[in-house]
């Protein structure tokens, strides 16, 4: 576990005040998710930006794979692209999960409206393996 300020505050509350915020931006608690979204952390350290090409490749591969299974209306494509796990510019927790090779719940829920879970996992599992580990 990374020694973020929040972690240190939990381990040794007598040394680290719970009122202290991120020393870089001083606007939010410094926890693991904040490390990847803090505007003062170098953009190269943000896994969503670092893995931008992999996120795009995964998104496009998923879309083409699912569209090849059956005919779907245009709203499927529009709604699929609107999912926040594809937004690497202002990363959500879903984007962070994806860059770690984990399947966001809302992506599964969206796809499950059109396909059974067995089909979803059969298509997505090999594609997730293409992500490089962040650490």
Coordinates of C-alpha atoms in Angstrom, one line a residue:
X1 CA 0.0 0.0 0.0
X2 CA 1.3 3.4 -0.9
X3 CA 2.0 5.7 2.1
X4 CA -0.5 8.4 1.1
X5 CA -1.3 11.0 3.7
X6 CA -4.7 9.4 4.4
X7 CA -3.0 6.0 5.1
X8 CA -0.5 7.7 7.4
X9 CA -3.3 9.5 9.2
X10 CA -5.0 6.1 9.8
X11 CA -1.9 4.4 11.0
X12 CA -0.6 7.2 13.2
X13 CA -3.4 9.6 14.0
X14 CA -1.3 11.2 16.8
X15 CA 1.3 12.3 14.2
X16 CA -0.8 13.3 11.2
X17 CA -3.8 15.6 11.7
X18 CA -7.0 14.4 10.0
X19 CA -7.5 18.0 8.8
X20 CA -4.4 17.9 6.5
X21 CA -5.1 17.7 2.8
X22 CA -3.0 16.8 -0.2
X23 CA 0.3 18.7 0.1
X24 CA 0.3 19.3 -3.7
X25 CA -3.1 20.9 -4.2
X26 CA -4.3 21.4 -0.7
X27 CA -7.9 20.8 -1.9
X28 CA -8.7 17.1 -1.1
X29 CA -7.6 14.3 1.1
X30 CA -4.5 12.5 -0.4
X31 CA -5.8 9.0 -0.9
X32 CA -4.9 6.5 -3.6
X33 CA -7.6 7.7 -6.1
X34 CA -6.5 11.3 -5.5
X35 CA -2.9 10.5 -6.5
X36 CA -4.2 9.8 -10.1
X37 CA -6.5 12.8 -10.3
X38 CA -4.6 15.6 -8.5
X39 CA -3.9 18.4 -11.1
X40 CA -0.5 18.9 -9.6
X41 CA 0.8 15.4 -10.1
X42 CA 2.6 15.0 -13.4
X43 CA 0.3 13.9 -16.2
X44 CA 2.7 11.1 -17.1
X45 CA 1.8 9.4 -13.8
X46 CA -1.9 9.3 -14.5
X47 CA -2.6 5.7 -15.6
X48 CA -5.6 6.8 -17.7
X49 CA -3.4 9.2 -19.8
X50 CA -0.5 6.7 -19.8
X51 CA -2.8 4.0 -21.1
X52 CA -4.9 6.2 -23.4
X53 CA -4.1 4.0 -26.4
X54 CA -5.0 0.8 -24.5
X55 CA -8.3 2.3 -23.3
X56 CA -9.1 3.3 -26.9
X57 CA -8.0 0.0 -28.3
X58 CA -10.1 -1.9 -25.7
X59 CA -13.1 0.3 -26.3
X60 CA -13.0 -0.2 -30.0
X61 CA -12.3 -3.9 -29.8
X62 CA -15.2 -4.4 -27.4
X63 CA -17.6 -2.4 -29.6
X64 CA -16.7 -4.2 -32.8
X65 CA -16.9 -7.6 -31.1
X66 CA -20.3 -6.9 -29.7
X67 CA -21.6 -5.4 -32.9
X68 CA -20.5 -8.4 -34.8
X69 CA -22.7 -10.7 -32.7
X70 CA -26.0 -9.2 -33.6
X71 CA -27.6 -6.2 -35.2
X72 CA -28.0 -3.4 -32.7
X73 CA -29.5 0.1 -33.1
X74 CA -27.5 3.3 -33.2
X75 CA -28.4 4.0 -29.5
X76 CA -26.2 1.1 -28.5
X77 CA -23.1 2.7 -30.0
X78 CA -24.0 6.2 -28.6
X79 CA -24.7 4.8 -25.1
X80 CA -21.6 2.7 -25.2
X81 CA -19.3 5.7 -26.0
X82 CA -21.1 7.7 -23.3
X83 CA -19.9 5.4 -20.5
X84 CA -17.5 7.2 -18.2
X85 CA -14.9 4.4 -18.2
X86 CA -13.7 5.7 -21.6
X87 CA -13.0 9.2 -20.3
X88 CA -9.2 9.3 -19.7
X89 CA -9.0 13.1 -19.7
X90 CA -10.9 13.5 -16.4
X91 CA -10.6 9.9 -15.1
X92 CA -13.4 8.4 -13.0
X93 CA -13.0 5.5 -10.7
X94 CA -14.3 3.3 -13.6
X95 CA -11.4 4.5 -15.9
X96 CA -8.9 3.8 -13.1
X97 CA -10.4 0.3 -12.7
X98 CA -10.1 -0.3 -16.4
X99 CA -6.5 0.7 -16.6
X100 CA -5.8 -1.8 -13.8
X101 CA -7.3 -4.5 -15.9
X102 CA -10.5 -4.7 -13.9
X103 CA -14.0 -4.7 -15.4
X104 CA -16.1 -1.7 -14.3
X105 CA -19.5 -2.7 -13.0
X106 CA -21.5 -0.2 -15.1
X107 CA -19.9 -1.5 -18.3
X108 CA -21.1 -5.0 -17.4
X109 CA -24.5 -3.7 -16.5
X110 CA -24.8 -1.8 -19.8
X111 CA -23.7 -4.8 -21.9
X112 CA -26.0 -7.1 -19.9
X113 CA -29.0 -5.3 -21.3
X114 CA -28.1 -6.7 -24.7
X115 CA -26.1 -9.9 -24.0
X116 CA -25.9 -12.7 -21.4
X117 CA -23.0 -12.5 -18.9
X118 CA -21.4 -15.6 -20.3
X119 CA -21.0 -13.9 -23.7
X120 CA -19.8 -10.6 -22.1
X121 CA -17.1 -12.4 -20.1
X122 CA -16.1 -14.5 -23.1
X123 CA -15.5 -11.4 -25.2
X124 CA -14.1 -9.1 -22.6
X125 CA -11.7 -11.3 -20.6
X126 CA -9.1 -11.8 -23.4
X127 CA -9.3 -8.0 -24.2
X128 CA -8.7 -7.1 -20.5
X129 CA -5.6 -9.3 -20.5
X130 CA -4.0 -6.9 -23.1
X131 CA -3.7 -4.1 -20.5
X132 CA -0.2 -3.7 -19.1
X133 CA -0.2 -3.7 -15.3
X134 CA 0.0 -0.2 -13.8
X135 CA 2.5 -1.1 -11.1

